[in-house]
C-alpha atoms as a PDB file:
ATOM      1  CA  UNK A   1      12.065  -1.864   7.916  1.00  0.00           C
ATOM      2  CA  UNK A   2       9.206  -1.478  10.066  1.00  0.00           C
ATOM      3  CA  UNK A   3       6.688  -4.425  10.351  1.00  0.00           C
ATOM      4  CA  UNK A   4       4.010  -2.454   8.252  1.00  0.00           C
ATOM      5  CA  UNK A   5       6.222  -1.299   5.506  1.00  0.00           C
ATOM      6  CA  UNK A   6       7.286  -5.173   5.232  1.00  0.00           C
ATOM      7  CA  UNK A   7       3.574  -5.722   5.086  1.00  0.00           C
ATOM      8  CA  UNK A   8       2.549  -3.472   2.746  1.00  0.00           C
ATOM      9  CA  UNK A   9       5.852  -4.200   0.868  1.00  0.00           C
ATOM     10  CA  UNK A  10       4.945  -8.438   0.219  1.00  0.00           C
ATOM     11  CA  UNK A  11       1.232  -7.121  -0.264  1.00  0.00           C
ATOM     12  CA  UNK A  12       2.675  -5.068  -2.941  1.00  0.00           C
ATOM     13  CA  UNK A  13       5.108  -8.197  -4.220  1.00  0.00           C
ATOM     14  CA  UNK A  14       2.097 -10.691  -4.281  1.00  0.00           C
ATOM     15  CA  UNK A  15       0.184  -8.840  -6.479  1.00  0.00           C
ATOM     16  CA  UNK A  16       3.157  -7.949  -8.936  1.00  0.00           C
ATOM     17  CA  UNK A  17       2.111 -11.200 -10.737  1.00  0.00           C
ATOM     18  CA  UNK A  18      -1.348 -10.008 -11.295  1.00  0.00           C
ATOM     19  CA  UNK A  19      -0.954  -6.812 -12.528  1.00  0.00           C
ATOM     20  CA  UNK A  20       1.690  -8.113 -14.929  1.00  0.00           C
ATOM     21  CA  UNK A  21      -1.073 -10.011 -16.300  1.00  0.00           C
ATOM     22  CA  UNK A  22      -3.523  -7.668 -16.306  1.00  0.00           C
ATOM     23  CA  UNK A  23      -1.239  -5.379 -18.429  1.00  0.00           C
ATOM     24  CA  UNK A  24      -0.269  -7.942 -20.876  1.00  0.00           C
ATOM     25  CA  UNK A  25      -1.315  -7.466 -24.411  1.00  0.00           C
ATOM     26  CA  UNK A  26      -5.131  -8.941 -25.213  1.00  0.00           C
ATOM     27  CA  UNK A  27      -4.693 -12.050 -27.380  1.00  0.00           C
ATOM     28  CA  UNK A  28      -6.268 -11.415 -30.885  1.00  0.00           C
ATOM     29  CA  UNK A  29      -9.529 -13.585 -31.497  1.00  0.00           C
ATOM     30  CA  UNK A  30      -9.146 -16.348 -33.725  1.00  0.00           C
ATOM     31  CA  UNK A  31     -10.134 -15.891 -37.411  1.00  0.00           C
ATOM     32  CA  UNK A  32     -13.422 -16.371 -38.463  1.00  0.00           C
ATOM     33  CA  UNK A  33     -14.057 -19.626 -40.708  1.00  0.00           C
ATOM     34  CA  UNK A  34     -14.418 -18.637 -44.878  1.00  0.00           C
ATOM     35  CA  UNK A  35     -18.448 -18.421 -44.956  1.00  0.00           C
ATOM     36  CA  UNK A  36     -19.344 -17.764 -41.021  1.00  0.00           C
ATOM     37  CA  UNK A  37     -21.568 -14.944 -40.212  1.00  0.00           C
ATOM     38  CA  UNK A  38     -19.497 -12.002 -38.938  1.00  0.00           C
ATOM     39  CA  UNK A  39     -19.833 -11.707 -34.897  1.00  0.00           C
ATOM     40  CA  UNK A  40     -20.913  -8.997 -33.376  1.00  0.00           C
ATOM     41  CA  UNK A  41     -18.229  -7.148 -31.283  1.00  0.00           C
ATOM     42  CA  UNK A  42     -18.569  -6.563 -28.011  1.00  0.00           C
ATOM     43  CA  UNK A  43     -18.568  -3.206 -26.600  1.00  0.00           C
ATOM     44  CA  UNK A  44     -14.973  -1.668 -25.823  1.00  0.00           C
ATOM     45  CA  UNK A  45     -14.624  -1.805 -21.627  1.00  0.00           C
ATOM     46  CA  UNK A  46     -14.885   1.803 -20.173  1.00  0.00           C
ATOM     47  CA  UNK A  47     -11.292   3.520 -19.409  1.00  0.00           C
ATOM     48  CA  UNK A  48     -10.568   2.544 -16.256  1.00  0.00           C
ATOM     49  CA  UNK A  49      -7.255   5.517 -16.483  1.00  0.00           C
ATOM     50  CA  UNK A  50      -7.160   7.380 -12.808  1.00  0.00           C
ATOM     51  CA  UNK A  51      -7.317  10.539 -15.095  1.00  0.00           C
ATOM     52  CA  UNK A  52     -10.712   9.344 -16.851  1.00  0.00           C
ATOM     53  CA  UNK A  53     -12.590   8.550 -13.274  1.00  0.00           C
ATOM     54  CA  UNK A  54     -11.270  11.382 -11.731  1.00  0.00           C
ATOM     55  CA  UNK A  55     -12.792  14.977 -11.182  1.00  0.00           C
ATOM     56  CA  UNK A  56     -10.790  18.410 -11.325  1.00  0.00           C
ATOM     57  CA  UNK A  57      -9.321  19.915  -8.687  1.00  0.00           C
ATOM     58  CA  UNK A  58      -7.842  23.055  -7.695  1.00  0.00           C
ATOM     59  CA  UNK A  59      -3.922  23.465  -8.232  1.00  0.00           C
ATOM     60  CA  UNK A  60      -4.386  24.852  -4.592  1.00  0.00           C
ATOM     61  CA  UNK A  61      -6.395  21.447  -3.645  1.00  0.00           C
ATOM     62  CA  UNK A  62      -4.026  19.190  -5.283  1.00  0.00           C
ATOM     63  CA  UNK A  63      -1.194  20.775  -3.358  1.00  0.00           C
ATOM     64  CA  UNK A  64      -2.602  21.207  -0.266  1.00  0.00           C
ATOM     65  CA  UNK A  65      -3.379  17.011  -0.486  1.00  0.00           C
ATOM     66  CA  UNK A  66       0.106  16.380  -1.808  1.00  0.00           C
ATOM     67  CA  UNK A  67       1.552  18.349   1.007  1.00  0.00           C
ATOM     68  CA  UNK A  68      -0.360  16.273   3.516  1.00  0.00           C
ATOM     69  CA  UNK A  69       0.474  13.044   2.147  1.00  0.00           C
ATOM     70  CA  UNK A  70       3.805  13.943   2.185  1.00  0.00           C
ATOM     71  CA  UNK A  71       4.021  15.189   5.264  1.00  0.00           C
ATOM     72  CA  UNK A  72       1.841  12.670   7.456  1.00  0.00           C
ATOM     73  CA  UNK A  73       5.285  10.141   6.431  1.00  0.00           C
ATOM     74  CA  UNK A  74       2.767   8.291   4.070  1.00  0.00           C
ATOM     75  CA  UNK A  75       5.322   8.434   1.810  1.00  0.00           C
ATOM     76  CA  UNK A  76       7.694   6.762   3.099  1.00  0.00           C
ATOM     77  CA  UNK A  77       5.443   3.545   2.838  1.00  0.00           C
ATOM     78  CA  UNK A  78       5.991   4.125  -0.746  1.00  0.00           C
ATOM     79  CA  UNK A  79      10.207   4.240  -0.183  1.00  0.00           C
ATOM     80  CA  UNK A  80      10.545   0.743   0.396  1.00  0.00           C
ATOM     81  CA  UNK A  81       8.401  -0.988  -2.682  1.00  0.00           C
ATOM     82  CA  UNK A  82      10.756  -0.379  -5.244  1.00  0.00           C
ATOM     83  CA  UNK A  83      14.071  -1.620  -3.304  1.00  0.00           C
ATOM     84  CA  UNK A  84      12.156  -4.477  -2.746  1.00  0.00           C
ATOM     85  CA  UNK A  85      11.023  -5.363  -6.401  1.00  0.00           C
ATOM     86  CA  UNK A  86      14.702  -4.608  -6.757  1.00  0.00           C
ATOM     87  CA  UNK A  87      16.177  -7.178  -4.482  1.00  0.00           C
ATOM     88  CA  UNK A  88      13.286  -9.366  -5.376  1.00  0.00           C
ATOM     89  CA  UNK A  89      15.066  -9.306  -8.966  1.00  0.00           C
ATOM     90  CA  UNK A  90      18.595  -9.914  -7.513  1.00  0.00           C
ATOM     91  CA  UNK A  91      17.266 -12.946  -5.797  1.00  0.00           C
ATOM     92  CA  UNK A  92      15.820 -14.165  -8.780  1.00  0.00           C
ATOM     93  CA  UNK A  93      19.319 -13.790 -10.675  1.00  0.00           C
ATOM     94  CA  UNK A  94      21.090 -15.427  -7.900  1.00  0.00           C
ATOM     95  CA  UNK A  95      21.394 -18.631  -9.699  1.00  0.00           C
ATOM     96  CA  UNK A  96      23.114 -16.890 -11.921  1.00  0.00           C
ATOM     97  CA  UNK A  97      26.351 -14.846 -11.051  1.00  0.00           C
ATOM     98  CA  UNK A  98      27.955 -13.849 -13.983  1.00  0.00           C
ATOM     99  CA  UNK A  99      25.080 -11.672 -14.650  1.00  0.00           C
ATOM    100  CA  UNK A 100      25.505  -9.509 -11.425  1.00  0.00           C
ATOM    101  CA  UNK A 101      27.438  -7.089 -12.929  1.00  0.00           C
ATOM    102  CA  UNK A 102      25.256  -6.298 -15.295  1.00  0.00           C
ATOM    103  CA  UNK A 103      21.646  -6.714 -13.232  1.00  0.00           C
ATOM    104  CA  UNK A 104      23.294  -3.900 -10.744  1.00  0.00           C
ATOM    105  CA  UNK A 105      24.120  -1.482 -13.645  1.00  0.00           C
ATOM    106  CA  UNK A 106      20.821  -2.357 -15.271  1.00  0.00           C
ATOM    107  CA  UNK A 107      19.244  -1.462 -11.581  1.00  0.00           C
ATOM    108  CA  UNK A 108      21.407   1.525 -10.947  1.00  0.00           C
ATOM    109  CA  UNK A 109      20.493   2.745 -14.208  1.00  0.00           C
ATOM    110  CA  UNK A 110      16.431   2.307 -13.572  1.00  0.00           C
ATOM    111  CA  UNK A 111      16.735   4.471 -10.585  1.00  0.00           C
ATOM    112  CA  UNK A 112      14.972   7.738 -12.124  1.00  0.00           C
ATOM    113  CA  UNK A 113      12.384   5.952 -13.628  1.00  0.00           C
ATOM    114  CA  UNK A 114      11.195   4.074 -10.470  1.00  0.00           C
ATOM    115  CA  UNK A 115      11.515   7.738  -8.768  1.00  0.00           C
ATOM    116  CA  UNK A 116       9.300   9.146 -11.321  1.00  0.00           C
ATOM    117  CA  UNK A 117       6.642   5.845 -10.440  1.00  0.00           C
ATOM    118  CA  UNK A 118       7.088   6.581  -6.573  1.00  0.00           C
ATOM    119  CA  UNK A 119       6.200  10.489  -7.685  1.00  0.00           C
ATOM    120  CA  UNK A 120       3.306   8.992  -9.648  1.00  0.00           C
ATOM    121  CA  UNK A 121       1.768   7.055  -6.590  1.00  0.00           C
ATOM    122  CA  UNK A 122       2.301  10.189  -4.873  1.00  0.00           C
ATOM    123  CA  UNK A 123       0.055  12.194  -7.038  1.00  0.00           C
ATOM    124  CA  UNK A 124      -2.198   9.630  -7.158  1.00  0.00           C
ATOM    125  CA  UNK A 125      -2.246   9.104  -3.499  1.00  0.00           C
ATOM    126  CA  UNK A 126      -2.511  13.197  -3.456  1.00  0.00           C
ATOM    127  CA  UNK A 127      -5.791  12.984  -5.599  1.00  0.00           C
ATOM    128  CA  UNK A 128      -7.152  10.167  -2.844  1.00  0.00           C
ATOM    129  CA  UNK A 129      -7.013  12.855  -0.386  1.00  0.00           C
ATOM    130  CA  UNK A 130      -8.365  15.555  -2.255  1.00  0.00           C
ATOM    131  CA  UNK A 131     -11.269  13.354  -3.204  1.00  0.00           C
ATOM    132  CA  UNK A 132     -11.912  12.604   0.640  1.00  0.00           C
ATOM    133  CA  UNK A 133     -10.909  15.895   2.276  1.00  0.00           C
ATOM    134  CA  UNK A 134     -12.186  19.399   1.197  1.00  0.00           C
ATOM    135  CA  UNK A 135      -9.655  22.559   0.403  1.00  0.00           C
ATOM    136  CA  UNK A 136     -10.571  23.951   3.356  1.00  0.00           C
ATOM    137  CA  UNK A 137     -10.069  20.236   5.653  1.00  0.00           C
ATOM    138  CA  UNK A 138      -6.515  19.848   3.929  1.00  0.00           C
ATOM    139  CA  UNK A 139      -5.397  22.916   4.957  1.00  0.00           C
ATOM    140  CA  UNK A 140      -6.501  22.682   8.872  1.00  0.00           C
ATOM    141  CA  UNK A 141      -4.543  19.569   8.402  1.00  0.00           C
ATOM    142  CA  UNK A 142      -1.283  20.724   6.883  1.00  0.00           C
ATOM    143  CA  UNK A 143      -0.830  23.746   8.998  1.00  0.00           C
ATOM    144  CA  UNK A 144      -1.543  21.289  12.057  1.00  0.00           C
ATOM    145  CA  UNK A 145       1.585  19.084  10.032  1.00  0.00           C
ATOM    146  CA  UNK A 146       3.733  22.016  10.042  1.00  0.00           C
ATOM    147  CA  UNK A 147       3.780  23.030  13.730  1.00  0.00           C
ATOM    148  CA  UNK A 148       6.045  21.483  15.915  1.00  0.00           C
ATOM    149  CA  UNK A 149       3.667  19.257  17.290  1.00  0.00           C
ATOM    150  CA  UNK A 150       2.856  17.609  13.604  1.00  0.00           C
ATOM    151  CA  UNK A 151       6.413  17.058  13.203  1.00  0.00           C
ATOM    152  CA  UNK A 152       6.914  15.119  16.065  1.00  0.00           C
ATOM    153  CA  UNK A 153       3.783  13.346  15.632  1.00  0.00           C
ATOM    154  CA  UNK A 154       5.226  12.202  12.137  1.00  0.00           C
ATOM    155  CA  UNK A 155       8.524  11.574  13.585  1.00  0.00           C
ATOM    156  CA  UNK A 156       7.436   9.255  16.487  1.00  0.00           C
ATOM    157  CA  UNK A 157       4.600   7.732  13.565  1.00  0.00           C
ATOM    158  CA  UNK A 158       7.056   4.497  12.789  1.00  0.00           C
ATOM    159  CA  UNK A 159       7.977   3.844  16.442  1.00  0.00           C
ATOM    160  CA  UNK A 160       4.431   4.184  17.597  1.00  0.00           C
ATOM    161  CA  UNK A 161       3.175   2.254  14.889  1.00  0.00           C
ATOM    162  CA  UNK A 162       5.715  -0.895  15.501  1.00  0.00           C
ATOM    163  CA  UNK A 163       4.383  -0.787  19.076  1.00  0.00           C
ATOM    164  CA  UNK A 164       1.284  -0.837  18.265  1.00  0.00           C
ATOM    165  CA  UNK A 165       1.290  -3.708  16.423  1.00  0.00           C
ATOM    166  CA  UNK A 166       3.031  -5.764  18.982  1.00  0.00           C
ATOM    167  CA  UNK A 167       0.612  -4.564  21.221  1.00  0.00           C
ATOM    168  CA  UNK A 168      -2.333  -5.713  19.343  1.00  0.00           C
ATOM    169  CA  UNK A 169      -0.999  -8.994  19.108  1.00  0.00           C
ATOM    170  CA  UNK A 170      -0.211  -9.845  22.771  1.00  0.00           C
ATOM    171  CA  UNK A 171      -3.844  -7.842  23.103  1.00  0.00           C
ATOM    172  CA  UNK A 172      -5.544 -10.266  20.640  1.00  0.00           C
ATOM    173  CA  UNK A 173      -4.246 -13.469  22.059  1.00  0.00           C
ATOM    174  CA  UNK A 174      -5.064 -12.244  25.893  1.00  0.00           C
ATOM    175  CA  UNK A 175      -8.448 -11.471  24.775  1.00  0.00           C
ATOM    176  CA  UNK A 176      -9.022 -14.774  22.557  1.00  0.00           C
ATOM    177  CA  UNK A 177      -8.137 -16.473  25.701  1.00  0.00           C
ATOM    178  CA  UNK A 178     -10.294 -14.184  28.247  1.00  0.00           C
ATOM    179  CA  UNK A 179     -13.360 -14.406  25.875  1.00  0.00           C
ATOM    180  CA  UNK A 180     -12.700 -18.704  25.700  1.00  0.00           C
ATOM    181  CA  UNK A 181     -12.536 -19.116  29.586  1.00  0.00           C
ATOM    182  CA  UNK A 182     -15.883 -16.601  29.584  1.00  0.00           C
ATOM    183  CA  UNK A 183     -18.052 -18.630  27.217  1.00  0.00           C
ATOM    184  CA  UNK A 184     -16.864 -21.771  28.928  1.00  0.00           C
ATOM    185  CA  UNK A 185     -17.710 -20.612  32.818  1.00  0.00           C
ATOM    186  CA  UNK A 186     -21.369 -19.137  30.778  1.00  0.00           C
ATOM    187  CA  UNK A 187     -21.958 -22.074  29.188  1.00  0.00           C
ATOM    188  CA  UNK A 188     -21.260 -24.521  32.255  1.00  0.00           C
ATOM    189  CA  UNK A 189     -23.725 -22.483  34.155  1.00  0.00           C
ATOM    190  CA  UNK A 190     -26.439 -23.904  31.515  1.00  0.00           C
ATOM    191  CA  UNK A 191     -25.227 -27.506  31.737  1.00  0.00           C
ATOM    192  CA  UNK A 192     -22.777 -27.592  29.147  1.00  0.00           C
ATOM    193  CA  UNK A 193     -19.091 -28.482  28.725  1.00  0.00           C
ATOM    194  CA  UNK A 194     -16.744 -26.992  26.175  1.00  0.00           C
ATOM    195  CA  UNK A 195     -13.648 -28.237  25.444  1.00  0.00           C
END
């Protein structure tokens, strides 16, 4: 796995815990004392459902955005979240080995249903570009992702991404340190020494 999809994968992890508690159930208030006034309740929060924020699209629009995402190997950043939730379950299990058996058929058997969440961050990634790219943008786009060129653009993507990001590291330290001996030879000129 690629040093971003390992990012993005423990980003994804760490926040597991939050949105489990942001899904659990609301606990009920407690009951109002014999002879209190009644409260007033407060106003229900707005639906905060993708589908209740989001405007229409074109079928076209929607396709043209899904065929983009798909095809610019976002996706595949997706591919590696749920084996990891996955394994993240094993390892939580290990302690207990008689119920590997079981966890793997239980895992197995979850397979279609954390396909059909991948497709669902797909569409909603899909909508994401269709909200930032016009009908017209997408499809510049996807025929550019369907020539030979945009394939081996996507192909090389992972490779030239790793790279990158080893680059930018040995780039960030050299420059920390260029920038450092800088202020210092600056700042001796005007009478003072930094450590």
């Amino acid at each position: 796995m690629s040093r971003r999809l390992a990012a993005l994968a423990a980003l994804v992890l760490a926040s597991a815990p939050l949105a489990a508690q942001a899904q659990a159930p609301a606990q009920k208030p407690p009951a109002a004392k014999p002879g209190a006034k009644p409260s007033t309740p407060a106003a229900a929060p707005a639906p905060s459902t993708p589908a209740a924020q989001t405007p229409a699209y074109s079928a076209n629009h929607l396709a043209l955005a899904r065929e983009v995402m798909l095809n610019s190997g976002i996706a595949r950043s997706f591919d590696s979240i749920i084996p990891a939730f996955a394994e993240r379950i094993r390892q939580g299990a290990v302690t207990r080995p008689e119920l590997s058996k079981d966890l793997e058929t239980v895992l197995t058997s979850l397979e279609p249903e954390m396909e059909l969440q991948k497709q669902a961050m797909i569409d909603t990634a899909a909508r994401i570009y269709a909200a930032r790219l016009s009908e017209a943008e997408l499809n510049e786009i996807a025929t550019f992702f369907r020539s030979p060129a945009g394939k081996r653009y996507v192909e090389t993507q992972p490779q030239v991404l790793d790279e990158m990001v080893q680059a930018m590291q040995n780039w960030t330290q050299d420059v920390s340190e260029y920038i450092m001996v800088r202020v210092r030879a600056e700042m001796a000129k005007k009478g003072h020494q930094l450590q």
